[in-house]
Short mmCIF file of C-alpha atoms in Angstrom, two decimals:
data_model
loop_
_atom_site.label_atom_id
_atom_site.label_comp_id
_atom_site.label_asym_id
_atom_site.label_seq_id
_atom_site.Cartn_x
_atom_site.Cartn_y
_atom_site.Cartn_z
CA MET A 1264 103.25 92.25 89.35
CA ALA A 1265 105.20 92.74 92.49
CA THR A 1266 102.36 95.43 93.54
CA GLY A 1267 99.58 92.94 92.04
CA ASN A 1268 98.11 91.90 95.76
CA LEU A 1269 99.49 94.88 97.73
CA SER A 1270 96.91 97.23 99.44
CA ARG A 1271 99.21 99.93 98.86
CA LYS A 1272 100.88 100.37 95.53
CA THR A 1273 102.69 103.32 96.22
CA GLY A 1274 104.42 105.17 98.83
CA VAL A 1275 105.85 103.56 102.32
CA ILE A 1276 104.18 100.24 102.56
CA VAL A 1277 104.00 98.17 105.85
CA GLY A 1278 102.79 94.97 107.66
CA ASP A 1279 101.17 92.33 105.34
CA ASP A 1280 102.07 94.33 102.01
CA VAL A 1281 105.97 94.02 103.39
CA LEU A 1282 105.12 90.22 103.89
CA LYS A 1283 103.33 89.67 100.69
CA LEU A 1284 106.50 91.59 98.73
CA PHE A 1285 109.18 89.56 100.21
CA SER A 1286 107.06 86.57 99.28
CA TYR A 1287 106.69 87.65 95.79
CA ALA A 1288 110.50 88.08 95.56
CA GLN A 1289 111.17 84.76 96.83
CA GLU A 1290 108.82 83.69 94.12
CA LYS A 1291 110.27 85.60 91.05
CA GLU A 1292 113.72 85.38 92.55
CA PHE A 1293 114.58 88.47 92.56
CA ALA A 1294 116.12 91.00 95.86
CA ILE A 1295 115.14 94.48 96.71
CA PRO A 1296 118.40 96.72 97.22
CA ALA A 1297 118.55 98.25 100.55
CA ILE A 1298 119.86 101.66 100.35
CA ASN A 1299 121.29 103.30 102.92
CA VAL A 1300 120.19 107.07 102.89
CA THR A 1301 121.69 110.19 104.56
CA SER A 1302 120.00 113.04 103.12
CA SER A 1303 116.81 114.17 101.10
CA SER A 1304 119.43 114.24 98.52
CA THR A 1305 120.35 110.61 98.96
CA VAL A 1306 116.45 109.68 99.21
CA VAL A 1307 115.81 111.10 95.91
CA ALA A 1308 118.31 109.17 93.90
CA ALA A 1309 117.22 105.89 95.38
CA LEU A 1310 113.59 106.74 94.71
CA GLU A 1311 114.35 108.11 90.81
CA ALA A 1312 116.38 104.66 89.99
CA ALA A 1313 113.72 102.75 91.25
CA ARG A 1314 110.72 104.44 89.74
CA ASP A 1315 112.94 104.55 86.43
CA LYS A 1316 113.49 101.08 86.70
CA LYS A 1317 109.67 100.48 87.84
CA ALA A 1318 111.40 98.42 90.73
CA PRO A 1319 110.22 98.22 94.64
CA ILE A 1320 113.03 99.59 96.85
CA ILE A 1321 114.22 99.74 100.46
CA LEU A 1322 115.42 102.92 101.91
CA GLN A 1323 117.29 102.55 105.27
CA MET A 1324 119.15 104.70 107.91
CA SER A 1325 121.86 103.51 110.03
CA GLN A 1326 122.31 105.15 113.47
CA GLY A 1327 125.18 107.38 112.04
CA GLY A 1328 123.41 108.32 109.22
CA SER A 1329 120.50 109.24 111.24
CA ALA A 1330 122.14 111.46 113.08
CA TYR A 1331 123.56 113.24 109.82
CA PHE A 1332 119.84 113.76 108.97
CA ALA A 1333 119.49 115.61 112.34
CA GLY A 1334 122.20 117.59 111.99
CA LYS A 1335 126.28 116.88 113.01
CA GLY A 1336 125.93 119.77 115.39
CA VAL A 1337 123.56 117.99 117.54
CA ALA A 1338 124.72 116.29 120.71
CA ASN A 1339 123.97 112.30 120.52
CA ASP A 1340 125.57 111.11 123.82
CA LYS A 1341 122.16 109.63 124.37
CA GLN A 1342 121.16 108.60 120.95
CA GLN A 1343 118.86 111.98 120.96
CA ALA A 1344 120.25 113.02 117.39
CA SER A 1345 119.83 109.46 115.97
CA VAL A 1346 116.28 109.24 117.34
CA ALA A 1347 115.36 112.82 116.06
CA GLY A 1348 117.16 112.05 112.66
CA ALA A 1349 115.71 108.90 112.15
CA ILE A 1350 112.12 110.17 112.52
CA ALA A 1351 112.76 113.23 110.66
CA GLY A 1352 113.74 111.00 107.74
CA ALA A 1353 110.64 108.73 108.16
CA HIS A 1354 108.66 111.40 107.96
CA TYR A 1355 110.53 112.97 104.92
CA ILE A 1356 110.04 109.53 103.27
CA ARG A 1357 106.67 109.36 104.30
CA SER A 1358 105.91 112.67 102.61
CA VAL A 1359 107.68 112.12 99.15
CA ALA A 1360 107.48 108.62 98.48
CA SER A 1361 104.02 108.36 96.86
CA SER A 1362 105.07 111.00 94.32
CA TYR A 1363 107.34 108.31 92.69
CA ASP A 1364 104.77 105.51 92.03
CA ILE A 1365 106.46 103.07 93.44
CA PRO A 1366 106.22 100.64 96.69
CA VAL A 1367 108.90 101.73 99.53
CA VAL A 1368 109.89 99.79 102.66
CA LEU A 1369 111.12 102.41 105.39
CA HIS A 1370 113.71 100.47 107.14
CA THR A 1371 116.49 100.98 109.62
CA ASP A 1372 119.98 99.51 109.62
CA HIS A 1373 122.31 97.93 111.93
CA CYS A 1374 121.50 98.30 115.65
CA ALA A 1375 124.28 97.13 118.04
CA LYS A 1376 123.81 96.38 121.76
CA LYS A 1377 125.55 99.69 122.42
CA LEU A 1378 122.48 101.50 120.23
CA LEU A 1379 119.77 99.70 121.64
CA PRO A 1380 118.14 103.22 122.98
CA TRP A 1381 118.20 104.24 119.48
CA LEU A 1382 115.90 101.59 118.38
CA ASP A 1383 113.74 101.89 121.72
CA GLY A 1384 113.35 105.94 120.66
CA MET A 1385 112.15 104.76 117.14
CA MET A 1386 109.91 102.22 118.63
CA ASP A 1387 107.96 104.85 120.60
CA ALA A 1388 107.80 106.89 117.51
CA ASP A 1389 106.11 103.92 116.14
CA GLU A 1390 103.77 103.21 118.86
CA ALA A 1391 102.76 106.82 118.98
CA TYR A 1392 102.33 106.81 115.13
CA PHE A 1393 100.15 103.42 114.90
CA LYS A 1394 97.82 104.83 117.60
CA GLU A 1395 97.38 107.92 115.46
CA HIS A 1396 96.94 106.13 112.25
CA GLY A 1397 96.81 102.35 112.47
CA GLU A 1398 100.31 101.71 111.37
CA PRO A 1399 104.09 102.13 112.55
CA LEU A 1400 105.96 105.06 111.66
CA PHE A 1401 108.72 102.43 109.83
CA SER A 1402 108.27 99.62 107.83
CA SER A 1403 110.82 97.85 109.67
CA HIS A 1404 113.80 97.60 112.01
CA MET A 1405 117.08 95.84 112.08
CA ILE A 1406 118.37 94.47 115.37
CA ASP A 1407 122.12 93.26 115.01
CA LEU A 1408 123.47 91.73 118.18
CA SER A 1409 125.88 89.23 116.17
CA GLU A 1410 128.45 90.08 118.19
CA GLU A 1411 127.14 89.30 121.31
CA GLU A 1412 126.40 85.20 122.70
CA VAL A 1413 123.90 83.54 120.61
CA ASP A 1414 121.18 82.77 123.32
CA PHE A 1415 121.38 86.55 124.24
CA ASN A 1416 121.07 87.38 120.76
CA ILE A 1417 117.52 85.66 119.86
CA GLU A 1418 116.36 86.12 123.30
CA THR A 1419 116.69 89.69 122.86
CA THR A 1420 115.55 89.90 119.18
CA ALA A 1421 112.52 87.83 120.58
CA LYS A 1422 111.75 90.46 123.15
CA TYR A 1423 111.54 93.41 120.43
CA LEU A 1424 109.78 91.43 117.51
CA LYS A 1425 107.14 90.61 120.73
CA ARG A 1426 106.94 94.74 121.08
CA ALA A 1427 106.90 95.07 117.02
CA ALA A 1428 104.23 92.05 116.30
CA PRO A 1429 100.80 94.42 117.47
CA MET A 1430 101.89 96.81 114.65
CA LYS A 1431 102.93 93.79 112.31
CA GLN A 1432 106.21 95.66 111.78
CA TRP A 1433 108.91 93.62 110.40
CA LEU A 1434 112.29 92.91 112.17
CA GLU A 1435 115.74 91.76 110.76
CA MET A 1436 118.15 90.20 112.71
CA GLU A 1437 121.51 89.32 112.19
CA ILE A 1438 123.37 85.91 113.04
CA GLY A 1439 127.01 85.25 112.12
CA ILE A 1440 129.25 88.58 111.95
CA THR A 1441 129.72 90.67 108.84
CA GLY A 1442 133.29 91.51 108.56
CA GLY A 1443 135.09 94.94 107.37
CA GLU A 1444 134.01 98.31 108.84
CA GLU A 1445 131.01 100.44 108.19
CA ASP A 1446 129.38 103.43 110.34
CA GLY A 1447 131.59 103.14 113.10
CA VAL A 1448 131.14 99.21 113.72
CA ASN A 1449 134.55 97.74 113.25
CA ASN A 1450 134.90 93.87 112.59
CA GLU A 1451 137.98 93.80 110.50
CA ASP A 1452 139.84 91.54 112.87
CA VAL A 1453 137.04 89.11 113.67
CA ASP A 1454 137.85 85.06 113.33
CA ASN A 1455 136.81 84.22 109.93
CA ASN A 1456 134.54 81.32 111.62
CA SER A 1457 132.38 83.83 112.82
CA LEU A 1458 131.39 85.00 109.55
CA TYR A 1459 129.67 81.47 108.67
CA THR A 1460 126.37 80.86 110.29
CA GLN A 1461 125.40 77.61 111.12
CA PRO A 1462 122.39 76.24 110.05
CA GLU A 1463 121.19 74.89 113.77
CA ASP A 1464 121.25 78.64 114.58
CA ILE A 1465 119.18 79.71 111.65
CA TYR A 1466 116.52 76.76 112.68
CA ASN A 1467 116.50 78.17 116.34
CA ILE A 1468 116.05 81.44 115.35
CA TYR A 1469 113.28 80.59 112.96
CA LYS A 1470 111.62 78.51 115.61
CA THR A 1471 111.62 81.07 118.34
CA LEU A 1472 110.83 84.19 116.36
CA SER A 1473 107.93 82.29 113.79
CA ALA A 1474 106.26 81.54 117.18
CA ILE A 1475 105.65 85.19 117.74
CA SER A 1476 105.34 86.69 114.41
CA PRO A 1477 105.97 85.90 110.61
CA TYR A 1478 107.25 89.39 109.80
CA PHE A 1479 111.24 89.01 110.29
CA SER A 1480 113.86 88.09 108.11
CA ILE A 1481 117.75 86.73 108.78
CA ALA A 1482 120.77 88.06 108.03
CA ALA A 1483 122.98 84.70 107.76
CA GLY A 1484 126.78 85.27 107.64
CA PHE A 1485 128.41 83.33 104.62
CA GLY A 1486 131.30 85.22 104.32
CA ASN A 1487 130.33 88.72 104.20
CA VAL A 1488 132.29 92.05 104.69
CA HIS A 1489 131.24 95.59 104.78
CA GLY A 1490 133.02 97.87 102.46
CA VAL A 1491 134.67 97.42 98.65
CA TYR A 1492 137.43 95.08 98.03
CA LYS A 1493 138.96 93.12 95.29
CA PRO A 1494 137.72 90.34 93.89
CA GLY A 1495 138.79 86.85 95.30
CA ASN A 1496 140.06 88.54 98.66
CA VAL A 1497 136.38 87.56 100.19
CA LYS A 1498 135.29 83.98 100.08
CA LEU A 1499 131.45 84.21 99.99
CA HIS A 1500 129.88 81.06 100.17
CA PRO A 1501 126.30 81.59 99.01
CA GLU A 1502 125.46 77.94 98.59
CA LEU A 1503 125.46 77.66 102.57
CA LEU A 1504 122.00 79.81 102.29
CA GLY A 1505 120.45 76.84 100.39
CA LYS A 1506 121.44 74.36 103.15
CA HIS A 1507 120.03 76.67 105.62
CA GLN A 1508 116.69 76.61 104.15
CA ALA A 1509 116.86 72.65 103.63
CA TYR A 1510 117.52 72.25 106.93
CA VAL A 1511 115.08 74.41 108.35
CA LYS A 1512 112.38 72.70 105.75
CA GLU A 1513 113.38 69.67 107.32
CA LYS A 1514 113.18 70.64 110.89
CA THR A 1515 109.67 71.77 110.42
CA GLY A 1516 108.26 69.45 107.91
CA THR A 1517 106.92 72.75 105.93
CA LYS A 1518 106.30 72.18 102.16
CA GLU A 1519 108.15 75.39 101.37
CA ASP A 1520 111.55 75.32 99.86
CA LYS A 1521 112.55 78.44 101.17
CA PRO A 1522 110.84 79.15 104.44
CA VAL A 1523 113.17 81.65 105.73
CA PHE A 1524 113.36 85.41 104.58
CA LEU A 1525 117.21 85.96 104.12
CA VAL A 1526 119.21 89.07 104.21
CA PHE A 1527 122.62 89.76 101.90
CA HIS A 1528 124.75 92.13 103.91
CA GLY A 1529 128.12 93.53 102.69
CA GLY A 1530 127.13 93.26 98.97
CA SER A 1531 129.24 96.06 97.75
CA GLY A 1532 132.21 94.70 95.37
CA SER A 1533 130.27 91.16 95.10
CA ALA A 1534 129.93 89.46 92.00
CA LYS A 1535 126.79 89.15 90.06
CA SER A 1536 126.95 85.46 90.00
CA GLU A 1537 127.13 85.48 94.14
CA TYR A 1538 124.12 87.73 93.93
CA LYS A 1539 121.99 85.36 91.71
CA GLU A 1540 122.97 82.39 93.76
CA ALA A 1541 122.18 83.96 97.29
CA ILE A 1542 118.78 85.17 95.68
CA SER A 1543 117.88 81.90 94.45
CA HIS A 1544 117.95 80.49 98.01
CA GLY A 1545 115.74 82.99 99.35
CA VAL A 1546 117.23 86.32 99.92
CA VAL A 1547 115.08 88.97 99.63
CA LYS A 1548 117.25 91.99 100.21
CA VAL A 1549 120.61 93.25 99.59
CA ASN A 1550 122.45 95.95 101.42
CA LEU A 1551 124.33 98.20 98.97
CA ASP A 1552 126.01 101.46 101.03
CA THR A 1553 129.85 101.59 99.96
CA ASP A 1554 129.47 101.36 96.20
CA LEU A 1555 126.75 104.11 96.35
CA GLN A 1556 128.62 106.47 98.75
CA TYR A 1557 131.39 106.54 95.65
CA ALA A 1558 129.02 107.14 92.88
CA TYR A 1559 127.83 109.90 94.91
CA LEU A 1560 130.96 111.27 95.15
CA THR A 1561 132.01 110.85 91.38
CA GLY A 1562 129.19 113.09 89.72
CA ILE A 1563 130.35 115.94 92.26
CA ARG A 1564 134.14 115.41 92.12
CA ASP A 1565 133.93 115.42 87.90
CA TYR A 1566 131.63 118.55 88.21
CA ILE A 1567 134.00 120.26 90.41
CA LEU A 1568 136.97 119.46 88.28
CA LYS A 1569 135.42 120.48 85.19
CA LYS A 1570 134.18 123.49 86.30
CA LYS A 1571 137.18 124.46 88.58
CA ASP A 1572 137.83 127.82 86.97
CA TYR A 1573 134.23 128.99 87.44
CA ILE A 1574 134.09 128.30 91.23
CA MET A 1575 136.72 129.87 92.25
CA SER A 1576 135.53 133.06 93.50
CA PRO A 1577 131.59 134.38 93.25
CA VAL A 1578 132.19 136.63 90.08
CA GLY A 1579 134.92 136.21 87.60
CA ASN A 1580 135.70 133.36 85.00
CA PRO A 1581 137.48 132.56 81.58
CA GLU A 1582 134.73 133.99 79.81
CA GLY A 1583 135.39 137.48 81.60
CA GLU A 1584 136.51 138.66 84.97
CA ASP A 1585 133.02 140.67 85.34
CA LYS A 1586 130.79 137.13 84.63
CA PRO A 1587 128.99 135.88 87.40
CA ASN A 1588 129.58 132.10 88.99
CA LYS A 1589 126.41 131.83 90.98
CA LYS A 1590 124.84 129.23 88.37
CA PHE A 1591 128.17 126.90 88.70
CA PHE A 1592 128.49 127.13 92.63
CA ASP A 1593 124.83 127.03 93.58
CA PRO A 1594 124.42 123.67 95.77
CA ARG A 1595 121.44 122.84 93.60
CA VAL A 1596 123.72 122.21 90.75
CA TRP A 1597 126.61 120.11 91.49
CA VAL A 1598 124.78 118.25 94.43
CA ARG A 1599 122.07 117.40 91.78
CA GLU A 1600 125.45 115.69 89.82
CA GLY A 1601 126.00 113.55 92.92
CA GLU A 1602 122.31 112.41 92.58
CA LYS A 1603 122.46 111.21 89.21
CA THR A 1604 125.51 109.30 89.67
CA MET A 1605 124.09 107.31 92.68
CA SER A 1606 121.02 106.76 91.08
CA ALA A 1607 122.56 105.44 88.25
CA ARG A 1608 124.44 102.92 90.02
CA VAL A 1609 120.95 101.98 92.03
CA GLN A 1610 119.83 101.06 88.72
CA GLU A 1611 122.41 98.73 88.05
CA GLY A 1612 121.92 97.21 91.33
CA LEU A 1613 117.98 96.99 90.40
CA VAL A 1614 119.01 94.98 87.38
CA ASP A 1615 121.69 92.69 88.94
CA PHE A 1616 119.26 91.75 91.56
CA ASN A 1617 116.50 91.23 89.19
CA THR A 1618 114.31 93.88 90.82
CA ALA A 1619 113.89 95.95 87.43
CA ASN A 1620 110.39 95.73 85.50
CA GLN A 1621 108.97 93.73 88.58
CA LEU A 1622 106.15 96.52 88.81
#
């Protein structure tokens, strides 16, 4: 069982428990879906799916999703809405996660160079929480400097890992650009060669970061693209991940076949065979966002279309002009339909990534 050697078996896990969970995932060849959440509703949908499939889950907030959590009417010129929303979301997730009887990794998504004040603000909150509770508020963060020069990327990531290390906080970094567009970050026009990470870069990162802390993972580019695309339009090469692992093993002299914890970005629309091969090479986390946004919509869309004649006015429907419609337009009714369809799509991912029934 994935929770067999965890000190905390339900709720938000941190530190050594995250390391143990990812190590177990590599051993058993499964990956944990990382679900972008933007509200209590999407949090619930993801947690229900993981509970029902007896699986661990990663809940992550992007910079834009964090701002949405705070409210679109809040100014964000200095990342204040994103900081406040991420902290609020983290406390909410911590409050409810243990009710679902599964381990949850609380993570934040892509933080580009221009968004570093957002990461700084969250780590301020982590350190304050650590001082009071002996653990960081968030299990992990992602710093994404893949658009910058490699040396700057590694040096800056190392600086943040040094800050996270005393809290045993996990840090994910990216090398090699993920194409496409997501959450305001547009890489649709990048050179295709930038989508493929070189093994020398992986080793350089591993060597630098492992000297600081064991709590890190690498999102290596192997042709990944954000968004949904038709099969065949994107050339993924998950076999490159195996070459990265072999190169690091050779250079370090370790006995481990998969010394690096790898992450799969741009997972929406990928073939199941591509997931399976990537996971076999040490991928422990797969990001899912675009597919889930659409899944959430479908439940609400279908409800609205089906109940159209019952939501055109507060009173009056095909059953009578004096019939009340509150039970049809109550947000708890139609929002719930979105939760159901999103949850079903998360469950599908849990099966695809071999995460189901690992608890």
